Structure formats: C-alpha cells, structure tokens
PDB file of C-alpha atoms in Angstrom:
ATOM      1  CA  GLY A  19     -15.435 -18.819 -18.135  1.00 82.00           C
ATOM      2  CA  ASN A  20     -12.550 -16.404 -18.484  1.00 87.00           C
ATOM      3  CA  SER A  21      -9.999 -16.692 -21.262  1.00 92.00           C
ATOM      4  CA  VAL A  22      -7.162 -14.680 -22.790  1.00 95.00           C
ATOM      5  CA  THR A  23      -5.901 -14.955 -26.346  1.00 95.00           C
ATOM      6  CA  GLN A  24      -2.636 -13.397 -27.420  1.00 95.00           C
ATOM      7  CA  MET A  25      -0.672 -13.496 -30.624  1.00 90.00           C
ATOM      8  CA  GLU A  26       1.717 -16.372 -31.055  1.00 86.00           C
ATOM      9  CA  GLY A  27       5.398 -15.702 -31.260  1.00 87.00           C
ATOM     10  CA  PRO A  28       8.154 -15.409 -31.547  1.00 94.00           C
ATOM     11  CA  VAL A  29       8.034 -11.758 -32.527  1.00 96.00           C
ATOM     12  CA  THR A  30      11.397 -10.799 -33.983  1.00 97.00           C
ATOM     13  CA  LEU A  31      12.316  -7.118 -34.234  1.00 97.00           C
ATOM     14  CA  SER A  32      15.349  -4.947 -34.725  1.00 97.00           C
ATOM     15  CA  GLU A  33      16.336  -2.490 -32.018  1.00 97.00           C
ATOM     16  CA  GLU A  34      14.285   0.751 -32.089  1.00 96.00           C
ATOM     17  CA  ALA A  35      11.405  -0.871 -33.967  1.00 97.00           C
ATOM     18  CA  PHE A  36       7.771  -0.376 -32.917  1.00 97.00           C
ATOM     19  CA  LEU A  37       6.206  -3.236 -30.969  1.00 97.00           C
ATOM     20  CA  THR A  38       2.607  -4.395 -30.793  1.00 97.00           C
ATOM     21  CA  ILE A  39       1.542  -7.620 -29.097  1.00 97.00           C
ATOM     22  CA  ASN A  40      -2.177  -8.250 -29.459  1.00 97.00           C
ATOM     23  CA  CYS A  41      -4.312  -9.494 -26.581  1.00 97.00           C
ATOM     24  CA  THR A  42      -8.055 -10.089 -26.458  1.00 97.00           C
ATOM     25  CA  TYR A  43     -10.097 -11.482 -23.613  1.00 96.00           C
ATOM     26  CA  THR A  44     -13.379 -13.091 -22.663  1.00 94.00           C
ATOM     27  CA  ALA A  45     -14.642 -12.553 -19.152  1.00 90.00           C
ATOM     28  CA  THR A  46     -17.834 -12.270 -17.144  1.00 81.00           C
ATOM     29  CA  GLY A  47     -18.145  -9.105 -15.141  1.00 78.00           C
ATOM     30  CA  TYR A  48     -15.559  -6.368 -15.305  1.00 81.00           C
ATOM     31  CA  PRO A  49     -12.052  -7.778 -15.196  1.00 89.00           C
ATOM     32  CA  SER A  50      -8.784  -6.071 -14.388  1.00 91.00           C
ATOM     33  CA  LEU A  51      -6.158  -6.575 -17.084  1.00 94.00           C
ATOM     34  CA  PHE A  52      -2.414  -7.100 -16.817  1.00 95.00           C
ATOM     35  CA  TRP A  53       0.761  -7.616 -18.763  1.00 97.00           C
ATOM     36  CA  TYR A  54       3.440  -9.734 -17.103  1.00 96.00           C
ATOM     37  CA  VAL A  55       6.998 -10.173 -18.383  1.00 96.00           C
ATOM     38  CA  GLN A  56       9.388 -13.078 -17.882  1.00 93.00           C
ATOM     39  CA  TYR A  57      13.018 -12.281 -18.657  1.00 92.00           C
ATOM     40  CA  PRO A  58      15.336 -15.212 -19.415  1.00 87.00           C
ATOM     41  CA  GLY A  59      16.133 -17.121 -16.236  1.00 81.00           C
ATOM     42  CA  GLU A  60      13.937 -14.915 -14.063  1.00 84.00           C
ATOM     43  CA  GLY A  61      10.516 -15.101 -12.459  1.00 84.00           C
ATOM     44  CA  LEU A  62       7.324 -13.519 -13.710  1.00 91.00           C
ATOM     45  CA  GLN A  63       7.044  -9.772 -13.068  1.00 92.00           C
ATOM     46  CA  LEU A  64       4.084  -7.433 -13.342  1.00 93.00           C
ATOM     47  CA  LEU A  65       4.764  -4.963 -16.173  1.00 97.00           C
ATOM     48  CA  LEU A  66       1.582  -2.887 -16.170  1.00 96.00           C
ATOM     49  CA  LYS A  67      -2.106  -3.042 -15.373  1.00 94.00           C
ATOM     50  CA  ALA A  68      -5.466  -1.383 -16.002  1.00 95.00           C
ATOM     51  CA  THR A  69      -8.489  -1.852 -13.787  1.00 90.00           C
ATOM     52  CA  LYS A  70     -11.332  -0.266 -15.767  1.00 90.00           C
ATOM     53  CA  ALA A  71     -12.372   0.597 -19.293  1.00 92.00           C
ATOM     54  CA  ASP A  72     -10.291   3.254 -21.075  1.00 95.00           C
ATOM     55  CA  ASP A  73      -7.556   3.094 -18.427  1.00 95.00           C
ATOM     56  CA  LYS A  74      -4.037   3.114 -19.840  1.00 97.00           C
ATOM     57  CA  GLY A  75      -1.350   1.179 -18.017  1.00 97.00           C
ATOM     58  CA  SER A  76       2.250   2.174 -18.641  1.00 97.00           C
ATOM     59  CA  ASN A  77       5.712   1.222 -17.425  1.00 97.00           C
ATOM     60  CA  LYS A  78       9.266   1.208 -18.849  1.00 95.00           C
ATOM     61  CA  GLY A  79       8.034   2.717 -22.119  1.00 97.00           C
ATOM     62  CA  PHE A  80       5.363   0.041 -22.585  1.00 98.00           C
ATOM     63  CA  GLU A  81       1.681   0.986 -22.770  1.00 98.00           C
ATOM     64  CA  ALA A  82      -1.638  -0.824 -23.022  1.00 98.00           C
ATOM     65  CA  THR A  83      -5.177   0.587 -23.080  1.00 98.00           C
ATOM     66  CA  TYR A  84      -8.191  -1.287 -21.702  1.00 97.00           C
ATOM     67  CA  ARG A  85     -10.714  -1.331 -24.582  1.00 96.00           C
ATOM     68  CA  LYS A  86     -14.034  -2.712 -23.403  1.00 93.00           C
ATOM     69  CA  GLU A  87     -15.749  -2.324 -26.777  1.00 94.00           C
ATOM     70  CA  THR A  88     -13.199  -4.552 -28.504  1.00 95.00           C
ATOM     71  CA  THR A  89     -12.317  -6.600 -25.368  1.00 95.00           C
ATOM     72  CA  SER A  90      -8.659  -5.916 -26.046  1.00 97.00           C
ATOM     73  CA  PHE A  91      -5.524  -4.878 -24.153  1.00 98.00           C
ATOM     74  CA  HIS A  92      -2.764  -4.668 -26.763  1.00 98.00           C
ATOM     75  CA  LEU A  93       0.792  -4.034 -25.573  1.00 98.00           C
ATOM     76  CA  GLU A  94       2.816  -1.359 -27.410  1.00 98.00           C
ATOM     77  CA  LYS A  95       6.253   0.185 -27.228  1.00 98.00           C
ATOM     78  CA  GLY A  96       7.536   2.850 -29.541  1.00 97.00           C
ATOM     79  CA  SER A  97      11.179   1.790 -29.647  1.00 96.00           C
ATOM     80  CA  VAL A  98      12.273  -1.618 -28.384  1.00 97.00           C
ATOM     81  CA  GLN A  99      15.696  -2.435 -26.952  1.00 97.00           C
ATOM     82  CA  VAL A 100      17.670  -5.677 -26.895  1.00 97.00           C
ATOM     83  CA  SER A 101      17.012  -5.802 -23.144  1.00 96.00           C
ATOM     84  CA  ASP A 102      13.260  -6.073 -23.834  1.00 97.00           C
ATOM     85  CA  SER A 103      13.776  -9.610 -25.148  1.00 97.00           C
ATOM     86  CA  ALA A 104      11.528 -11.733 -22.947  1.00 96.00           C
ATOM     87  CA  VAL A 105       8.225 -13.599 -22.878  1.00 94.00           C
ATOM     88  CA  TYR A 106       5.161 -11.381 -22.379  1.00 96.00           C
ATOM     89  CA  PHE A 107       1.934 -12.681 -20.860  1.00 96.00           C
ATOM     90  CA  CYS A 108      -1.453 -10.977 -20.995  1.00 96.00           C
ATOM     91  CA  ALA A 109      -3.680 -11.827 -18.031  1.00 95.00           C
ATOM     92  CA  LEU A 110      -6.947 -10.944 -16.348  1.00 92.00           C
ATOM     93  CA  ILE A 111      -8.577 -11.285 -12.978  1.00 88.00           C
ATOM     94  CA  SER A 112     -12.241 -10.811 -12.209  1.00 77.00           C
ATOM     95  CA  ARG A 113     -14.520 -10.196  -9.283  1.00 68.00           C
ATOM     96  CA  ASN A 114     -16.428 -13.399  -9.893  1.00 59.00           C
ATOM     97  CA  SER A 115     -13.253 -15.358  -9.245  1.00 59.00           C
ATOM     98  CA  GLY A 116     -12.905 -13.521  -5.939  1.00 62.00           C
ATOM     99  CA  TYR A 117      -9.975 -11.600  -7.355  1.00 57.00           C
ATOM    100  CA  SER A 118      -7.931 -14.688  -6.643  1.00 67.00           C
ATOM    101  CA  THR A 119      -7.211 -16.416  -9.923  1.00 79.00           C
ATOM    102  CA  LEU A 120      -5.197 -14.906 -12.722  1.00 87.00           C
ATOM    103  CA  THR A 121      -6.112 -16.225 -16.161  1.00 90.00           C
ATOM    104  CA  PHE A 122      -3.142 -16.001 -18.519  1.00 93.00           C
ATOM    105  CA  GLY A 123      -2.646 -16.076 -22.244  1.00 94.00           C
ATOM    106  CA  LYS A 124      -0.092 -18.524 -23.605  1.00 92.00           C
ATOM    107  CA  GLY A 125       2.664 -15.937 -23.802  1.00 93.00           C
ATOM    108  CA  THR A 126       4.462 -14.234 -26.669  1.00 95.00           C
ATOM    109  CA  MET A 127       8.222 -14.409 -26.976  1.00 95.00           C
ATOM    110  CA  LEU A 128       9.887 -11.185 -28.124  1.00 97.00           C
ATOM    111  CA  LEU A 129      13.364 -11.320 -29.613  1.00 97.00           C
ATOM    112  CA  VAL A 130      15.104  -7.988 -30.280  1.00 97.00           C
ATOM    113  CA  SER A 131      18.321  -7.963 -32.284  1.00 96.00           C
ATOM    114  CA  PRO A 132      20.894  -5.139 -32.322  1.00 95.00           C
TER     115      PRO A 132
ATOM    116  CA  GLY B 258      12.993  -7.634   1.566  1.00 55.00           C
ATOM    117  CA  ALA B 259      13.041 -11.228   0.408  1.00 81.00           C
ATOM    118  CA  GLY B 260      10.765 -12.258  -2.389  1.00 91.00           C
ATOM    119  CA  VAL B 261       8.951 -15.528  -2.948  1.00 94.00           C
ATOM    120  CA  SER B 262      11.360 -18.441  -2.919  1.00 94.00           C
ATOM    121  CA  GLN B 263      10.878 -21.930  -4.270  1.00 95.00           C
ATOM    122  CA  SER B 264      12.839 -25.130  -3.938  1.00 96.00           C
ATOM    123  CA  PRO B 265      14.250 -27.058  -5.576  1.00 96.00           C
ATOM    124  CA  SER B 266      14.941 -24.923  -8.622  1.00 94.00           C
ATOM    125  CA  ASN B 267      15.231 -28.051 -10.748  1.00 96.00           C
ATOM    126  CA  LYS B 268      13.945 -31.562 -10.169  1.00 97.00           C
ATOM    127  CA  VAL B 269      14.456 -34.572 -12.399  1.00 97.00           C
ATOM    128  CA  THR B 270      12.522 -37.688 -11.449  1.00 97.00           C
ATOM    129  CA  GLU B 271      11.525 -41.007 -12.887  1.00 97.00           C
ATOM    130  CA  LYS B 272       7.993 -41.777 -13.961  1.00 97.00           C
ATOM    131  CA  GLY B 273       5.964 -43.181 -11.092  1.00 97.00           C
ATOM    132  CA  LYS B 274       7.927 -41.486  -8.301  1.00 97.00           C
ATOM    133  CA  ASP B 275       6.431 -38.897  -5.932  1.00 98.00           C
ATOM    134  CA  VAL B 276       7.790 -35.333  -5.755  1.00 98.00           C
ATOM    135  CA  GLU B 277       7.374 -32.446  -3.328  1.00 98.00           C
ATOM    136  CA  LEU B 278       7.804 -28.830  -4.348  1.00 98.00           C
ATOM    137  CA  ARG B 279       8.178 -26.103  -1.756  1.00 97.00           C
ATOM    138  CA  CYS B 280       7.165 -22.446  -1.718  1.00 97.00           C
ATOM    139  CA  ASP B 281       8.133 -19.791   0.829  1.00 96.00           C
ATOM    140  CA  PRO B 282       5.906 -16.748   0.356  1.00 95.00           C
ATOM    141  CA  ILE B 283       6.744 -13.161   1.179  1.00 94.00           C
ATOM    142  CA  SER B 284       6.496 -12.629   4.924  1.00 92.00           C
ATOM    143  CA  GLY B 285       3.056 -11.345   5.880  1.00 90.00           C
ATOM    144  CA  HIS B 286       1.356 -12.444   2.666  1.00 92.00           C
ATOM    145  CA  THR B 287      -1.716 -14.436   3.610  1.00 90.00           C
ATOM    146  CA  ALA B 288      -2.697 -15.513   0.096  1.00 90.00           C
ATOM    147  CA  LEU B 289      -0.655 -18.084  -1.830  1.00 92.00           C
ATOM    148  CA  TYR B 290      -1.142 -19.446  -5.347  1.00 92.00           C
ATOM    149  CA  TRP B 291       0.289 -22.301  -7.401  1.00 94.00           C
ATOM    150  CA  TYR B 292       0.441 -22.158 -11.208  1.00 94.00           C
ATOM    151  CA  ARG B 293       1.914 -24.481 -13.799  1.00 95.00           C
ATOM    152  CA  GLN B 294       3.745 -23.312 -16.920  1.00 91.00           C
ATOM    153  CA  SER B 295       4.064 -25.948 -19.595  1.00 89.00           C
ATOM    154  CA  LEU B 296       5.067 -25.800 -23.236  1.00 80.00           C
ATOM    155  CA  GLY B 297       2.104 -25.072 -25.433  1.00 72.00           C
ATOM    156  CA  GLN B 298      -0.281 -24.618 -22.491  1.00 76.00           C
ATOM    157  CA  GLY B 299       0.943 -21.355 -21.079  1.00 81.00           C
ATOM    158  CA  LEU B 300       0.295 -20.614 -17.429  1.00 88.00           C
ATOM    159  CA  GLU B 301      -2.462 -22.572 -15.698  1.00 90.00           C
ATOM    160  CA  PHE B 302      -3.878 -21.941 -12.246  1.00 89.00           C
ATOM    161  CA  LEU B 303      -3.667 -24.917  -9.891  1.00 92.00           C
ATOM    162  CA  ILE B 304      -4.713 -23.930  -6.368  1.00 91.00           C
ATOM    163  CA  TYR B 305      -5.189 -20.906  -4.112  1.00 88.00           C
ATOM    164  CA  PHE B 306      -4.681 -20.703  -0.341  1.00 89.00           C
ATOM    165  CA  GLN B 307      -6.133 -18.118   1.984  1.00 87.00           C
ATOM    166  CA  GLY B 308      -4.248 -18.668   5.210  1.00 87.00           C
ATOM    167  CA  ASN B 309      -4.085 -22.437   5.638  1.00 87.00           C
ATOM    168  CA  SER B 310      -7.308 -23.221   3.811  1.00 86.00           C
ATOM    169  CA  ALA B 311      -7.752 -23.726   0.079  1.00 82.00           C
ATOM    170  CA  PRO B 312     -11.048 -22.206  -1.082  1.00 77.00           C
ATOM    171  CA  ASP B 313     -10.209 -22.892  -4.719  1.00 78.00           C
ATOM    172  CA  LYS B 314      -8.649 -26.187  -5.826  1.00 81.00           C
ATOM    173  CA  SER B 315     -10.342 -26.142  -9.183  1.00 81.00           C
ATOM    174  CA  GLY B 316      -7.144 -26.141 -11.202  1.00 88.00           C
ATOM    175  CA  LEU B 317      -5.587 -29.309  -9.822  1.00 92.00           C
ATOM    176  CA  PRO B 318      -5.427 -31.582 -12.902  1.00 91.00           C
ATOM    177  CA  SER B 319      -5.921 -34.914 -11.139  1.00 93.00           C
ATOM    178  CA  ASP B 320      -6.126 -36.544  -7.718  1.00 94.00           C
ATOM    179  CA  ARG B 321      -2.378 -37.214  -7.962  1.00 97.00           C
ATOM    180  CA  PHE B 322      -1.882 -33.538  -7.191  1.00 96.00           C
ATOM    181  CA  SER B 323      -2.292 -32.167  -3.679  1.00 95.00           C
ATOM    182  CA  ALA B 324      -1.087 -29.159  -1.762  1.00 95.00           C
ATOM    183  CA  GLU B 325      -0.978 -28.033   1.804  1.00 94.00           C
ATOM    184  CA  ARG B 326      -0.028 -24.956   3.720  1.00 93.00           C
ATOM    185  CA  THR B 327       0.844 -24.880   7.384  1.00 87.00           C
ATOM    186  CA  GLY B 328       1.262 -21.988   9.770  1.00 86.00           C
ATOM    187  CA  GLY B 329      -0.068 -19.625   7.119  1.00 83.00           C
ATOM    188  CA  SER B 330       3.347 -19.604   5.505  1.00 92.00           C
ATOM    189  CA  VAL B 331       5.201 -22.376   3.654  1.00 95.00           C
ATOM    190  CA  SER B 332       3.312 -24.462   1.130  1.00 96.00           C
ATOM    191  CA  THR B 333       4.167 -27.789  -0.463  1.00 97.00           C
ATOM    192  CA  LEU B 334       2.768 -29.107  -3.726  1.00 97.00           C
ATOM    193  CA  THR B 335       2.928 -32.893  -3.943  1.00 97.00           C
ATOM    194  CA  ILE B 336       2.624 -34.891  -7.130  1.00 97.00           C
ATOM    195  CA  GLN B 337       2.193 -38.626  -6.659  1.00 98.00           C
ATOM    196  CA  ARG B 338       3.081 -41.268  -9.243  1.00 97.00           C
ATOM    197  CA  THR B 339       4.489 -38.650 -11.624  1.00 97.00           C
ATOM    198  CA  GLN B 340       3.793 -38.916 -15.329  1.00 97.00           C
ATOM    199  CA  GLN B 341       5.721 -37.429 -18.238  1.00 95.00           C
ATOM    200  CA  GLU B 342       2.928 -34.926 -18.873  1.00 94.00           C
ATOM    201  CA  ASP B 343       3.600 -33.478 -15.410  1.00 96.00           C
ATOM    202  CA  SER B 344       6.870 -32.046 -16.747  1.00 96.00           C
ATOM    203  CA  ALA B 345       6.546 -28.258 -16.445  1.00 96.00           C
ATOM    204  CA  VAL B 346       7.677 -25.246 -14.463  1.00 95.00           C
ATOM    205  CA  TYR B 347       5.670 -24.905 -11.269  1.00 97.00           C
ATOM    206  CA  LEU B 348       5.284 -21.313 -10.133  1.00 95.00           C
ATOM    207  CA  CYS B 349       4.234 -20.052  -6.741  1.00 95.00           C
ATOM    208  CA  ALA B 350       2.941 -16.545  -6.016  1.00 94.00           C
ATOM    209  CA  SER B 351       1.834 -14.727  -2.899  1.00 93.00           C
ATOM    210  CA  SER B 352      -0.119 -11.584  -2.122  1.00 91.00           C
ATOM    211  CA  THR B 353      -1.673  -9.629   0.697  1.00 88.00           C
ATOM    212  CA  GLN B 354      -5.378 -10.111   1.250  1.00 78.00           C
ATOM    213  CA  GLY B 355      -7.922  -7.366   0.951  1.00 68.00           C
ATOM    214  CA  GLU B 356     -10.768  -5.849  -1.010  1.00 66.00           C
ATOM    215  CA  GLY B 357     -10.281  -6.103  -4.750  1.00 68.00           C
ATOM    216  CA  TYR B 358      -7.116  -7.190  -6.524  1.00 72.00           C
ATOM    217  CA  ASN B 359      -3.878  -7.567  -4.586  1.00 80.00           C
ATOM    218  CA  GLU B 360      -0.740  -7.879  -6.703  1.00 85.00           C
ATOM    219  CA  GLN B 361       0.626 -11.399  -6.891  1.00 90.00           C
ATOM    220  CA  PHE B 362       4.406 -11.675  -6.580  1.00 91.00           C
ATOM    221  CA  PHE B 363       5.899 -14.707  -8.288  1.00 93.00           C
ATOM    222  CA  GLY B 364       8.771 -16.945  -7.318  1.00 93.00           C
ATOM    223  CA  PRO B 365      11.404 -18.175  -9.823  1.00 91.00           C
ATOM    224  CA  GLY B 366       9.688 -21.536 -10.224  1.00 94.00           C
ATOM    225  CA  THR B 367      10.665 -25.192  -9.973  1.00 96.00           C
ATOM    226  CA  ARG B 368      11.413 -26.920 -13.258  1.00 95.00           C
ATOM    227  CA  LEU B 369      10.166 -30.512 -13.032  1.00 97.00           C
ATOM    228  CA  THR B 370      11.307 -33.075 -15.575  1.00 97.00           C
ATOM    229  CA  VAL B 371       9.752 -36.534 -15.496  1.00 97.00           C
ATOM    230  CA  LEU B 372      11.745 -39.099 -17.435  1.00 95.00           C
TER     231      LEU B 372
END
C-alpha cells in the first residue's frame, strides 16, 4: 500500500532561517506528490505539487523536488517568515487508487519566531 | 466563488449518541471525499463519492460510520453510538472529475468531541 513519512515536529526557527521538512514515500506505480499547508484556524490548502520524477514544485518561496531514486519530496524555503507558521502535510496520490485517495503524512508543525 | 463548506464547525456530544456532519461541495464538483484528522494519526481517508455512489468506502473505520450523498451535491457523514476515539476533525473535500489527478479543495472541517 501507499504511505508517507515526514519528520516529526514541531520545527522551531527564527525568521529568515532556512527550512527543510523531510518527506519520503512508498507507493506502487508512479504517484503524484503534494505539499499541503494548514494555517491556524483555516482549512487545508494545496501549497505545491509535482507529477513526475525530477519535477520541481514551487509556490510562495517554497520548493520541493520529486526524487524517484530516493523516493523523497523534501520541502525547502530559503528564508522563512512568521506568517509561514502552520502545519505542513506531505501527500501522494497514485493511479492505482484511481487518482481518488490522497495518502497523507502525519504533518509537521512549523513555528517561526520574530 | 464559494468554497467547500461544512457544518457544524464544532460538535460536542456524549458517548453513545449519534451525530451527523454535513458537507456542501463546490458547485459543479462531482467528486467528494471525507477525511479524518486526529491527534497522532494525521489525516486518514474515510470515503470517496463519485456523483451519488461511493466506489471506495475502504477507509470507514467501523460499521458505526456511514455516509450518503444525494443529488450529486450535499453529503452527510453519520457516526452512530459515538465513542471517545471518534473525537477528531472531520474534513470534506471536493474536486472535478476527469482523467488523472483533479485538485481536491478542502473545507474548514468539523471538530467533533465525544465526552
């Protein structure tokens, strides 16, 4: 079956620090990979995605590269802001699930202090 | 336009009572999904609707859980004889239907607390 493993949090950083949140996956077939973000008190939002190997997804200064050889999709940002404080979820979807079911990691809380 | 809405936003109930959670998807979205977000478990898939039918119910944790969708729009998730371990945030998402992946848009969730 499909599974996603991401680093446990919370990750605590100072503003302008470099961020990495690790994510690895197990899937049959060729999954599409996603990062979702949940800001305090808000619903889950798609942050970025990559649909095939070596694709790089990017949005709002965040980036993640689909690495098939290491089955990874690590999230990075060069300089975090206080407003980036949120819970980040790595997820995948695959053809063998009919592109219907997202499989999520457990989430990583990011806390950015001024 | 309006996003996915869910009601109630919060529900506190006593163990053993039944609860109904409602989801209004984005207009025109034919696919609808229920997920559960609980502490320590992350986000778990519960059930997926395509129109009014549910081709994938594999995530429902027990026969106390059921869901229906009528008119290809609103869906209700019903939990019978609630238990404390049912306490979680229940998230609904909807998407268009088509070849390959269609982005799922999530509602704000219903926080269920079973005392």
